[in-house]
Amino acid sequence: MPWIKQEDCTGCGICIEECPVGAISIRDEKSEIHMGICIRCGICHNVCPVDAIRHDSEKIPQEVEANIEWVKDLMRYYKTTEEREGFIGRIKKHFKKEQMVIKKTLERLESLEI
């Protein structure tokens, strides 16, 4: 999914003009992508003259860190080592389930008629 590196965006509006579905607008003199509208066509990536529109793979480290911080925050509710170990086991199952959903989705995408 595309995202806009705000510190690099000049607010030129080229991405807004070129977006085929109107998923980009200006807010505080910077472009903003409305993900509920975005069709992931990649045009905005190609037209941005300052490469401010980035690929989501760049955010993997931040997403991992956010997951870890979320888990750490939830751990405050568990007082004993046994409770914490049980919680970590359940969280691992949660992420493994998410991993399975992604795997099965990718498999199904392979069989889509194009």
CSV table of C-alpha atoms in Angstrom, one decimal:
chain,number,residue,atom,x,y,z
A,1,MET,CA,0.0,0.0,0.0
A,2,PRO,CA,1.4,3.4,-0.8
A,3,TRP,CA,2.0,6.0,1.8
A,4,ILE,CA,3.4,9.5,1.7
A,5,LYS,CA,6.6,10.5,3.5
A,6,GLN,CA,5.3,13.8,4.7
A,7,GLU,CA,8.7,15.4,5.1
A,8,ASP,CA,9.5,14.8,1.5
A,9,CYS,CA,6.1,15.9,0.0
A,10,THR,CA,6.2,19.3,-1.6
A,11,GLY,CA,2.4,19.5,-2.0
A,12,CYS,CA,2.8,20.0,-5.8
A,13,GLY,CA,-0.5,18.1,-6.4
A,14,ILE,CA,0.7,16.0,-9.4
A,15,CYS,CA,-0.3,12.8,-7.6
A,16,ILE,CA,-3.8,14.3,-7.0
A,17,GLU,CA,-4.2,15.2,-10.7
A,18,GLU,CA,-3.1,11.7,-11.8
A,19,CYS,CA,-4.9,9.5,-9.3
A,20,PRO,CA,-7.7,7.8,-11.4
A,21,VAL,CA,-10.0,7.4,-8.4
A,22,GLY,CA,-9.5,10.6,-6.5
A,23,ALA,CA,-7.9,8.9,-3.5
A,24,ILE,CA,-5.4,11.7,-2.8
A,25,SER,CA,-6.0,15.1,-1.4
A,26,ILE,CA,-4.1,17.9,0.2
A,27,ARG,CA,-4.1,18.4,3.9
A,28,ASP,CA,-1.8,20.9,5.7
A,29,GLU,CA,-0.1,21.6,2.3
A,30,LYS,CA,0.9,17.9,1.9
A,31,SER,CA,-0.7,15.1,0.0
A,32,GLU,CA,-2.7,12.4,1.8
A,33,ILE,CA,-3.8,9.1,0.5
A,34,HIS,CA,-7.3,7.9,1.5
A,35,MET,CA,-6.7,4.1,1.7
A,36,GLY,CA,-10.4,3.2,1.6
A,37,ILE,CA,-10.5,4.7,-1.9
A,38,CYS,CA,-7.0,3.8,-3.2
A,39,ILE,CA,-7.0,1.0,-5.8
A,40,ARG,CA,-3.2,0.3,-5.5
A,41,CYS,CA,-2.6,1.1,-9.1
A,42,GLY,CA,0.9,2.6,-8.5
A,43,ILE,CA,0.4,5.7,-10.6
A,44,CYS,CA,1.1,8.0,-7.7
A,45,HIS,CA,4.5,6.2,-7.2
A,46,ASN,CA,5.4,6.8,-10.8
A,47,VAL,CA,4.5,10.5,-11.0
A,48,CYS,CA,5.8,11.9,-7.8
A,49,PRO,CA,8.8,14.1,-8.7
A,50,VAL,CA,10.4,13.8,-5.3
A,51,ASP,CA,9.7,10.2,-4.5
A,52,ALA,CA,7.6,11.1,-1.5
A,53,ILE,CA,5.1,8.3,-2.3
A,54,ARG,CA,6.7,5.2,-0.8
A,55,HIS,CA,6.0,1.5,-0.8
A,56,ASP,CA,4.7,-0.1,2.4
A,57,SER,CA,7.5,-2.6,2.6
A,58,GLU,CA,9.6,0.2,4.0
A,59,LYS,CA,7.4,0.3,7.0
A,60,ILE,CA,7.9,-3.3,8.1
A,61,PRO,CA,10.4,-2.5,10.9
A,62,GLN,CA,7.9,0.1,12.3
A,63,GLU,CA,5.0,-2.3,12.1
A,64,VAL,CA,7.0,-5.0,13.9
A,65,GLU,CA,8.0,-2.5,16.6
A,66,ALA,CA,4.3,-1.4,16.9
A,67,ASN,CA,3.3,-5.1,17.4
A,68,ILE,CA,6.0,-5.5,20.1
A,69,GLU,CA,4.9,-2.4,21.9
A,70,TRP,CA,1.3,-3.5,21.8
A,71,VAL,CA,2.3,-6.8,23.3
A,72,LYS,CA,4.4,-5.2,26.0
A,73,ASP,CA,1.5,-2.9,26.9
A,74,LEU,CA,-0.9,-5.8,27.2
A,75,MET,CA,1.6,-7.7,29.4
A,76,ARG,CA,1.1,-5.2,32.2
A,77,TYR,CA,-2.2,-7.0,32.9
A,78,TYR,CA,-0.4,-10.2,33.7
A,79,LYS,CA,1.3,-10.3,37.1
A,80,THR,CA,3.0,-13.7,37.3
A,81,THR,CA,5.5,-15.4,35.0
A,82,GLU,CA,3.0,-18.2,34.4
A,83,GLU,CA,0.3,-15.7,33.3
A,84,ARG,CA,2.8,-13.9,31.1
A,85,GLU,CA,3.9,-17.1,29.5
A,86,GLY,CA,0.3,-18.1,28.8
A,87,PHE,CA,-0.3,-14.7,27.3
A,88,ILE,CA,2.8,-14.9,25.0
A,89,GLY,CA,1.6,-18.3,23.9
A,90,ARG,CA,-1.8,-16.9,22.9
A,91,ILE,CA,-0.3,-13.9,21.1
A,92,LYS,CA,2.0,-16.3,19.1
A,93,LYS,CA,-1.2,-18.2,18.1
A,94,HIS,CA,-2.8,-14.9,17.1
A,95,PHE,CA,0.1,-13.9,14.8
A,96,LYS,CA,0.4,-17.5,13.4
A,97,LYS,CA,-3.3,-17.3,12.5
A,98,GLU,CA,-2.7,-14.0,10.8
A,99,GLN,CA,0.2,-15.6,8.9
A,100,MET,CA,-2.1,-18.5,7.8
A,101,VAL,CA,-4.7,-16.0,6.6
A,102,ILE,CA,-2.1,-14.3,4.5
A,103,LYS,CA,-0.7,-17.6,3.2
A,104,LYS,CA,-4.1,-18.8,2.1
A,105,THR,CA,-5.0,-15.4,0.6
A,106,LEU,CA,-1.8,-15.5,-1.5
A,107,GLU,CA,-2.6,-19.0,-2.6
A,108,ARG,CA,-6.1,-18.0,-3.7
A,109,LEU,CA,-4.7,-15.0,-5.5
A,110,GLU,CA,-2.6,-17.3,-7.6
A,111,SER,CA,-5.8,-18.9,-8.9
A,112,LEU,CA,-7.7,-15.8,-9.8
A,113,GLU,CA,-8.7,-15.4,-13.4
A,114,ILE,CA,-7.0,-12.4,-14.9
